Short mmCIF file of N, CA and C in Angstrom, two decimals:
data_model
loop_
_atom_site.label_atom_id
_atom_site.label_comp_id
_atom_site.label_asym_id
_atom_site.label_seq_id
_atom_site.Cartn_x
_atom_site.Cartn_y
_atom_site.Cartn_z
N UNK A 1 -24.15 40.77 16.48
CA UNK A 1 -24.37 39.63 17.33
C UNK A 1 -23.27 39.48 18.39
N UNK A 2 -22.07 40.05 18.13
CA UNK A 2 -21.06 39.84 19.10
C UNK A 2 -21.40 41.01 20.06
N UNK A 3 -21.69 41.70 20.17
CA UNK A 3 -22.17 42.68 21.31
C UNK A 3 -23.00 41.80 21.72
N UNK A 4 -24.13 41.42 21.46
CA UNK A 4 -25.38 40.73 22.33
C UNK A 4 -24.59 39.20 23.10
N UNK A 5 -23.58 38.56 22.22
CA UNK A 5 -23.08 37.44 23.29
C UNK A 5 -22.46 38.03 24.26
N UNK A 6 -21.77 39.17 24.44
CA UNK A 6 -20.93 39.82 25.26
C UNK A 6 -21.62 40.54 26.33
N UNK A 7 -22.80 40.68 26.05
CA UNK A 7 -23.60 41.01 26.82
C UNK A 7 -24.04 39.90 27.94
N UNK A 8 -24.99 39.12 26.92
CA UNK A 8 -25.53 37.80 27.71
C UNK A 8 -24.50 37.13 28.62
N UNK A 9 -22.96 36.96 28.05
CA UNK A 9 -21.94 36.07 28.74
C UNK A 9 -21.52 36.66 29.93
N UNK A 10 -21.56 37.98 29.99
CA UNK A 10 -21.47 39.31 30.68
C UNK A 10 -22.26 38.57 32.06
N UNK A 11 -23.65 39.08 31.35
CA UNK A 11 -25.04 39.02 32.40
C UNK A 11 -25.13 37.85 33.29
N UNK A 12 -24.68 36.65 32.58
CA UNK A 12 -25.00 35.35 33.45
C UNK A 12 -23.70 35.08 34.26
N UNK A 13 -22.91 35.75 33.82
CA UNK A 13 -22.05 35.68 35.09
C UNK A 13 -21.67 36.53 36.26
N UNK A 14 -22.68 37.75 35.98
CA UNK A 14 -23.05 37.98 37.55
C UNK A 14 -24.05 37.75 37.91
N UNK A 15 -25.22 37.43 36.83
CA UNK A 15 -26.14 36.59 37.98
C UNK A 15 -25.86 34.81 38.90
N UNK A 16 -24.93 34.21 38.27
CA UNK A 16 -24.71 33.04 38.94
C UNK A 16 -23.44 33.34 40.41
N UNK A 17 -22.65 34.33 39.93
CA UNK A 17 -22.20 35.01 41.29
C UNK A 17 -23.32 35.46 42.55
N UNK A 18 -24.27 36.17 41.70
CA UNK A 18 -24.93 36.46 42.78
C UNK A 18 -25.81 35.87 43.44
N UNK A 19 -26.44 34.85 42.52
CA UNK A 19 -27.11 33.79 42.63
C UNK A 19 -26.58 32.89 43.83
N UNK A 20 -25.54 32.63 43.51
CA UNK A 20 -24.84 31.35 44.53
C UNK A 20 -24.28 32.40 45.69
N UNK A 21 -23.60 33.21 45.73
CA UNK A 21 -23.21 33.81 47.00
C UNK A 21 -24.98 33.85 47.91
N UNK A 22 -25.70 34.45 47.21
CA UNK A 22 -27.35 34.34 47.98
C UNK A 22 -27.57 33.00 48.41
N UNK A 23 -27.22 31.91 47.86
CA UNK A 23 -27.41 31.20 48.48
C UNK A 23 -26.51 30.41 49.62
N UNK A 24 -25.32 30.96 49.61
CA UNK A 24 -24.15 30.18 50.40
C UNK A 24 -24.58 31.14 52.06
N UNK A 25 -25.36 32.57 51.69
CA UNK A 25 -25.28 33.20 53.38
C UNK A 25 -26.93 33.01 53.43
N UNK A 26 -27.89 32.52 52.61
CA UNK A 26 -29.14 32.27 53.26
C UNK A 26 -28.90 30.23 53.37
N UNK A 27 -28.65 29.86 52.85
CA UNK A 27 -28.75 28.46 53.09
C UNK A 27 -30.33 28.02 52.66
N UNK A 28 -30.99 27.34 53.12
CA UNK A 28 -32.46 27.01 53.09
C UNK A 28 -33.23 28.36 52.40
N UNK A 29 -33.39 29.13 53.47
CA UNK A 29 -33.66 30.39 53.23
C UNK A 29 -33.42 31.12 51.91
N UNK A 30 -32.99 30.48 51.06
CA UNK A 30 -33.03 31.11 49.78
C UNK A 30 -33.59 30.40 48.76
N UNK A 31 -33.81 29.17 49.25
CA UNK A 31 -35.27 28.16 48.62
C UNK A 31 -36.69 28.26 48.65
N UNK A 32 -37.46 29.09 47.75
CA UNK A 32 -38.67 29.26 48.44
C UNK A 32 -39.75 28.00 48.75
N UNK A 33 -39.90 27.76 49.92
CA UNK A 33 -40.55 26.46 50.44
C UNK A 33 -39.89 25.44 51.33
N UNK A 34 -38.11 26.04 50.88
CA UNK A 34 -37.66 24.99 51.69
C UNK A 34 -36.67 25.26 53.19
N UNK A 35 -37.66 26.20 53.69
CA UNK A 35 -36.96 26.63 55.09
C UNK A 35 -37.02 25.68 55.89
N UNK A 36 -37.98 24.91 55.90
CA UNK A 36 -37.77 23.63 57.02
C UNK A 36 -37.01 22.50 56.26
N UNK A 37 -36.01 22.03 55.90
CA UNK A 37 -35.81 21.08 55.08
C UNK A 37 -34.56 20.64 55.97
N UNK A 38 -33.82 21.18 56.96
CA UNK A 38 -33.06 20.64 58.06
C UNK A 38 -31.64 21.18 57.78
N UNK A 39 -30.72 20.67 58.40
CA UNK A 39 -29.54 21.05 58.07
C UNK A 39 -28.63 20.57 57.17
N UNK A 40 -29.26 19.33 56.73
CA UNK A 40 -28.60 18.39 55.78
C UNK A 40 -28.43 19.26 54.43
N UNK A 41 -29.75 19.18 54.31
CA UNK A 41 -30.13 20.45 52.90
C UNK A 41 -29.73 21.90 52.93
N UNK A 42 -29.71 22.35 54.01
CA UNK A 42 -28.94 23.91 54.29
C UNK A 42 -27.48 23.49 53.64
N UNK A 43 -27.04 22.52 54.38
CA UNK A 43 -25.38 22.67 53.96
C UNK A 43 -25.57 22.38 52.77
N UNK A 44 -26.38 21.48 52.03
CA UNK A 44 -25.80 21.66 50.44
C UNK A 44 -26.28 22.33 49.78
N UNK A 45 -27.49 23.68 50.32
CA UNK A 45 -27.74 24.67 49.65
C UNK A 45 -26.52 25.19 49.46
N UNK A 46 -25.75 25.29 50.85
CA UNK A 46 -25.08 26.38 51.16
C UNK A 46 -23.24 25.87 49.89
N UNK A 47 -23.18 24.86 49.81
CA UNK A 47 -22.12 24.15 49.03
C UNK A 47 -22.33 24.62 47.58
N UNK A 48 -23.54 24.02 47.18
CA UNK A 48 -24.02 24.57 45.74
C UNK A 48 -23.77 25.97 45.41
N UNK A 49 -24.02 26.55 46.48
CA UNK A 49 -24.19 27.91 46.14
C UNK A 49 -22.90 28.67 46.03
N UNK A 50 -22.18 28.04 46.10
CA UNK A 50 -20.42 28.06 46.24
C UNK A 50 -20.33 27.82 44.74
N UNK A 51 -20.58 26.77 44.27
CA UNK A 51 -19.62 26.02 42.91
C UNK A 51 -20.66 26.55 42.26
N UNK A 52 -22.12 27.31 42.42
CA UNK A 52 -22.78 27.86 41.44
C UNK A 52 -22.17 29.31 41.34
N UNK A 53 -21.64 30.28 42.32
CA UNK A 53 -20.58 31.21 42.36
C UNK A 53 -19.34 31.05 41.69
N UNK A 54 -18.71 29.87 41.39
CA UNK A 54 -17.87 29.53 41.05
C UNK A 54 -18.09 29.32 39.38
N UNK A 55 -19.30 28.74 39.20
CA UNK A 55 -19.88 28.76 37.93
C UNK A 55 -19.75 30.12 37.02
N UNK A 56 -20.46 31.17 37.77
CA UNK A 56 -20.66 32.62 36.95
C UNK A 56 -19.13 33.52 37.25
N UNK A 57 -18.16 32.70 38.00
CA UNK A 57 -16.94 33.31 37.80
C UNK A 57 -16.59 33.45 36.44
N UNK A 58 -16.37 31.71 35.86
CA UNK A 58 -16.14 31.21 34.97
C UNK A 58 -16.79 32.24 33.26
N UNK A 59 -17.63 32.08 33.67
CA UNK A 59 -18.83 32.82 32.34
C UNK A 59 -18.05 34.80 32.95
N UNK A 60 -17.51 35.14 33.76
CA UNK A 60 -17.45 36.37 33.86
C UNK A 60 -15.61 36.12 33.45
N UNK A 61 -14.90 35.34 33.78
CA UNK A 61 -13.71 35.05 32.97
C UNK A 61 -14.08 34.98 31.20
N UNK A 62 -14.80 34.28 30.71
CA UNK A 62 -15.06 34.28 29.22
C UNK A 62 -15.07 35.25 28.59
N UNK A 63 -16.34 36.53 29.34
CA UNK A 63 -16.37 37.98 29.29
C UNK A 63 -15.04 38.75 29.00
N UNK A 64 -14.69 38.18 29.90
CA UNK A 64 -13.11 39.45 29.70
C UNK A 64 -11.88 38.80 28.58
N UNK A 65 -12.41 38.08 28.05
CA UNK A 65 -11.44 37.17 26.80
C UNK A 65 -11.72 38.11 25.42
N UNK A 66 -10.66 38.26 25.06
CA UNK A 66 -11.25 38.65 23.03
C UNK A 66 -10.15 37.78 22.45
N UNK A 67 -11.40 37.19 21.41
CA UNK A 67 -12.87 36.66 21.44
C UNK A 67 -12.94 35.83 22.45
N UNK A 68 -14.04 36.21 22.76
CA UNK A 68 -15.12 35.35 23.85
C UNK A 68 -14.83 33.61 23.20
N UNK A 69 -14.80 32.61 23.96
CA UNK A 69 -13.98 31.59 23.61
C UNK A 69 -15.33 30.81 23.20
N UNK A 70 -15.93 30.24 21.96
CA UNK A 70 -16.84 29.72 21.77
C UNK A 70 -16.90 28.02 22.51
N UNK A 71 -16.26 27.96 22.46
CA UNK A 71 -15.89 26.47 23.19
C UNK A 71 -16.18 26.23 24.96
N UNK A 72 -15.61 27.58 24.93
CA UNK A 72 -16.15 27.59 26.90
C UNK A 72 -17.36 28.17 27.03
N UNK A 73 -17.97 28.84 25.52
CA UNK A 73 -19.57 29.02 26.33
C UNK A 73 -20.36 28.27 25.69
N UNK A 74 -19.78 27.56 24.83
CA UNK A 74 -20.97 26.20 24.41
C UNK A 74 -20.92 25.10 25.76
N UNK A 75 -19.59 24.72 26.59
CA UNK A 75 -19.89 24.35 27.61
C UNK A 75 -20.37 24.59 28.88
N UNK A 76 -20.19 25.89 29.26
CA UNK A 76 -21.04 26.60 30.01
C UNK A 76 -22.69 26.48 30.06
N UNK A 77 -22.88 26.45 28.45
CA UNK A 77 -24.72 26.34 28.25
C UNK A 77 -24.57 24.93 28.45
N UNK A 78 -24.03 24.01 28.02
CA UNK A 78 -24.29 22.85 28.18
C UNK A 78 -24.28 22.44 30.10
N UNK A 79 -23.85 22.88 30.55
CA UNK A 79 -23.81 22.86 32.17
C UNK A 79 -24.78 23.53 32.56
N UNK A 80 -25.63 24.66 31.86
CA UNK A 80 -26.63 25.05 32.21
C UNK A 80 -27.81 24.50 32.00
N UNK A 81 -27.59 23.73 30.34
CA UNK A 81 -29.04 22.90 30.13
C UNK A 81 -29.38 21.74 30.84
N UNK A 82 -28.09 21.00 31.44
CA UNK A 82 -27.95 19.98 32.79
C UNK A 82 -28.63 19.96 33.88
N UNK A 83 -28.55 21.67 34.11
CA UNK A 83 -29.47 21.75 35.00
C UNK A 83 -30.56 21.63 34.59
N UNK A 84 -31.26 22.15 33.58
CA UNK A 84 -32.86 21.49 33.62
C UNK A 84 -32.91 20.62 33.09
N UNK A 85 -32.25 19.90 32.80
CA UNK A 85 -32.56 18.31 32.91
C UNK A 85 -32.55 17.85 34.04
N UNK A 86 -32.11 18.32 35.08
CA UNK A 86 -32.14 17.44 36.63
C UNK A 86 -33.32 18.10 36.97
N UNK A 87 -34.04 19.30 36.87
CA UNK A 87 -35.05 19.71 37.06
C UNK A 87 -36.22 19.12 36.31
N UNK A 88 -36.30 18.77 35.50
CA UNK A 88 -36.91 17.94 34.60
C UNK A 88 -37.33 16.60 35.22
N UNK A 89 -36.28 15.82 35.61
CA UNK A 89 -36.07 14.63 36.43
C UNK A 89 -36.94 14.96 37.63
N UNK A 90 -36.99 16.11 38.55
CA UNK A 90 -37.38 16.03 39.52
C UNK A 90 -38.48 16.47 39.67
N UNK A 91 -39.31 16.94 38.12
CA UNK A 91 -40.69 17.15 37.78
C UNK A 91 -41.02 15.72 37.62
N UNK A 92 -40.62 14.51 37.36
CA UNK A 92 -40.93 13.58 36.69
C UNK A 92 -40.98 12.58 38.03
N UNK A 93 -40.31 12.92 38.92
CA UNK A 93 -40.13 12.19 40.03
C UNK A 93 -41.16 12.39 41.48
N UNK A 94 -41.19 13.81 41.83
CA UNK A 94 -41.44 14.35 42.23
C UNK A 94 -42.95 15.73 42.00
N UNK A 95 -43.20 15.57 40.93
CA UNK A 95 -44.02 16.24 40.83
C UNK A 95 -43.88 17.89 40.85
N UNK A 96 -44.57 19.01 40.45
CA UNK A 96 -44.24 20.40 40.31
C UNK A 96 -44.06 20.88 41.82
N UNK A 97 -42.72 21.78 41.30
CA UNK A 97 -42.00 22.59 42.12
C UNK A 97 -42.87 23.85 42.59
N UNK A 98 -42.30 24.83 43.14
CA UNK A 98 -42.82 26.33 43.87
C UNK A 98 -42.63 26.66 42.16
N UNK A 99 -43.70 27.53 42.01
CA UNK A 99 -43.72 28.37 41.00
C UNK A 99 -42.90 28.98 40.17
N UNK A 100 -41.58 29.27 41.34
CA UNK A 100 -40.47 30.39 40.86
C UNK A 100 -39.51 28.95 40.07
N UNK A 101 -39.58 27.75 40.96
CA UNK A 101 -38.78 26.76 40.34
C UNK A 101 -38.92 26.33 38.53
N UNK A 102 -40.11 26.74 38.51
CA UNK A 102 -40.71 26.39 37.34
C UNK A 102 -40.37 27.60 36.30
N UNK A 103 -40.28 28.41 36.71
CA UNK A 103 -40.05 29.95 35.50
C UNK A 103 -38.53 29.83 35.95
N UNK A 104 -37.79 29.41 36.56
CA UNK A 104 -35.63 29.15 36.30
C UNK A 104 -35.76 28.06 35.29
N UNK A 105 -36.45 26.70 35.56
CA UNK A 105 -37.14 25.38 34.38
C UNK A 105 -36.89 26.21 32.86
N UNK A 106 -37.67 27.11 32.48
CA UNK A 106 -38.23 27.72 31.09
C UNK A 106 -37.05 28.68 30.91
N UNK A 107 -36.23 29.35 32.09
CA UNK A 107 -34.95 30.09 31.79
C UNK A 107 -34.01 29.35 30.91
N UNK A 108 -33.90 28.24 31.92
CA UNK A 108 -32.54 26.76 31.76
C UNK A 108 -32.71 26.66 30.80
N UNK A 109 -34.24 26.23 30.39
CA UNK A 109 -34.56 25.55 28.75
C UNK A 109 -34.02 26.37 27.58
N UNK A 110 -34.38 27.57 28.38
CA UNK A 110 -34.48 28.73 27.01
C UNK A 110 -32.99 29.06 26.54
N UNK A 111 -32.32 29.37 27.56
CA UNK A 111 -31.12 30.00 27.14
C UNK A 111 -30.01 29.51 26.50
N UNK A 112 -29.70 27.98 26.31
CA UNK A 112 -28.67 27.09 26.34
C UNK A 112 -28.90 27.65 24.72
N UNK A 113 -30.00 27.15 24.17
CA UNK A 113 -29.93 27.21 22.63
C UNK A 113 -29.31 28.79 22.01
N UNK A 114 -29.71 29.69 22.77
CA UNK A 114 -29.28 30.77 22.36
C UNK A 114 -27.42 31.17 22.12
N UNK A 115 -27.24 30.42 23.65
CA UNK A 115 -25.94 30.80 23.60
C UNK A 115 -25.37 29.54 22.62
N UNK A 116 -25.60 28.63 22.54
CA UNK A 116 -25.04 27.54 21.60
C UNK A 116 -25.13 28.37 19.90
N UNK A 117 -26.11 28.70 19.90
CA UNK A 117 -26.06 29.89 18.10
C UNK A 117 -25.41 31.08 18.51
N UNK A 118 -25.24 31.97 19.55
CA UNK A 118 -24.50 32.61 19.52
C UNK A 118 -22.81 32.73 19.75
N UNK A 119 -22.64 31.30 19.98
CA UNK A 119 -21.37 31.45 21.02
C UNK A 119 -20.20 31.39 19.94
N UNK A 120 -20.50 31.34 18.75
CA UNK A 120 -19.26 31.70 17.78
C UNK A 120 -18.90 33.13 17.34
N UNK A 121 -19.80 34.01 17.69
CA UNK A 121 -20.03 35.31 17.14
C UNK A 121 -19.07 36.04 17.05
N UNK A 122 -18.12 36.45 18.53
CA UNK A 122 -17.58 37.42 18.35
C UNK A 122 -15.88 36.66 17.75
N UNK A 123 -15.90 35.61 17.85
CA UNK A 123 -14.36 34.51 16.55
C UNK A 123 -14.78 34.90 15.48
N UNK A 124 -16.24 34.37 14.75
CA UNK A 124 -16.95 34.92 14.05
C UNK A 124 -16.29 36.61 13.04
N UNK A 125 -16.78 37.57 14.27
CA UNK A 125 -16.50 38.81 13.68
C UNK A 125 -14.75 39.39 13.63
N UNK A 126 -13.75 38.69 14.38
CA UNK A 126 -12.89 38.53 14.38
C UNK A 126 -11.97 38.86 13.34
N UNK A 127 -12.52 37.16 12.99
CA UNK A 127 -11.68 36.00 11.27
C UNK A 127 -12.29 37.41 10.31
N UNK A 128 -13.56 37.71 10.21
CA UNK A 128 -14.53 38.30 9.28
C UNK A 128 -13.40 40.19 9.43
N UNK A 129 -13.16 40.48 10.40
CA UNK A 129 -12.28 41.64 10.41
C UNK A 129 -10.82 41.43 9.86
N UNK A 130 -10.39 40.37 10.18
CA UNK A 130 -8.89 40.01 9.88
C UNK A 130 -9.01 39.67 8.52
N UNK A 131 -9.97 38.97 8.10
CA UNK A 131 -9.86 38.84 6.61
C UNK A 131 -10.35 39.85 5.47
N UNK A 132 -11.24 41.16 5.98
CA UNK A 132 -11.14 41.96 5.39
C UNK A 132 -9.70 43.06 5.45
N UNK A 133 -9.36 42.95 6.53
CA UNK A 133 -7.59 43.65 6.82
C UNK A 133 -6.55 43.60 5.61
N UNK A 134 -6.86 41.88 5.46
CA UNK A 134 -5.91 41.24 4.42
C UNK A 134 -6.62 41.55 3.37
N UNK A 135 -7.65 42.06 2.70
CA UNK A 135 -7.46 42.42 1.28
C UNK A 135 -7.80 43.66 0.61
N UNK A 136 -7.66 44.72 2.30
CA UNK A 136 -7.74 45.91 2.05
C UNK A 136 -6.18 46.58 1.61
N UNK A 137 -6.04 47.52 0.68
CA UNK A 137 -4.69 47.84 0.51
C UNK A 137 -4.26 48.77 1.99
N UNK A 138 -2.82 48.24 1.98
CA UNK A 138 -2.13 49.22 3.34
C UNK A 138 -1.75 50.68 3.07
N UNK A 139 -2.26 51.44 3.59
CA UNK A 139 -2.46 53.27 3.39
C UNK A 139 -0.97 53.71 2.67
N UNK A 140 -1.34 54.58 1.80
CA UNK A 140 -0.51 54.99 1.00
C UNK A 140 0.13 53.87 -0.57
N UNK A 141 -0.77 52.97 -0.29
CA UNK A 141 -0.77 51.52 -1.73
C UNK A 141 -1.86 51.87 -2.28
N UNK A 142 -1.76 51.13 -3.33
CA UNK A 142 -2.68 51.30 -4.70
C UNK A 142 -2.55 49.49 -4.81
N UNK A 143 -4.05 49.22 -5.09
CA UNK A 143 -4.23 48.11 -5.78
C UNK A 143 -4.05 47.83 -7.57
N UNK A 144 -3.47 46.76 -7.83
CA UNK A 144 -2.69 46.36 -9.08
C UNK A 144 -3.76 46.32 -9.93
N UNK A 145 -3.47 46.80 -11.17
CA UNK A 145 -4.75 46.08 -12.11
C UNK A 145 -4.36 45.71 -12.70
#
């Protein structure tokens, strides 16, 4: 299981790099539907798409930690499931999104739980290595009987 969080923690932090840099040099243009939406909304595509870059830094810092810090990717998912809750909100408000908005919706939903059960794994396999260390005999010992 600690390979697969290391993976996933891996993965989402270059997709939110790449994610948000796409959106900081298309602006609008990387909203599907919302090319006319003015400049108001360009600039805070274009802002978001900054601190959502800034986001998958974060998750690509976790990556390079041993162990992967369970604490920063239970909050990480929790910042991710945020988001579909504001997406949620704006189904509820607003009515259904472009299509693609709706399958990131079922991503958001999906993934938080995963990483929340996985995000102890590789502390997990750690403690579980260090404590078999300690009651293996040290090479060239004999255990007492």
């Amino acid at each position: 299981m600690a390979g697969v969080l290391r993976w996933l923690v891996r993965t989402m932090g270059i997709a939110c790099v790449a994610i948000g840099l796409f959106h900081v040099a298309l602006g609008n243009g990387s909203v599907p539907g919302a090319d006319s939406a003015g400049a108001t909304v360009d600039s805070l595509q274009r802002f978001f798409g900054a601190i959502f870059a800034g986001y998958g830094l974060v998750w690509l810092w976790a990556a390079r930690q041993s162990p992967i810090p369970a604490t920063v990717v239970r909050w990480l998912a929790g910042v991710f499931l945020l988001g579909a809750v504001g997406r949620l909100l704006s189904l509820a408000v607003h009515g259904w999104p472009h299509w693609f908005q709706v399958v990131l919706t079922v991503i958001e939903l999906v993934m938080p739980p995963l990483y929340f059960w996985l995000a102890d794994a590789e502390e997990k396999a750690v403690r579980t290595g260090a404590a078999a260390a300690q009651g293996s005999p040290r090479p060239g010992t004999y255990p007492r009987s």
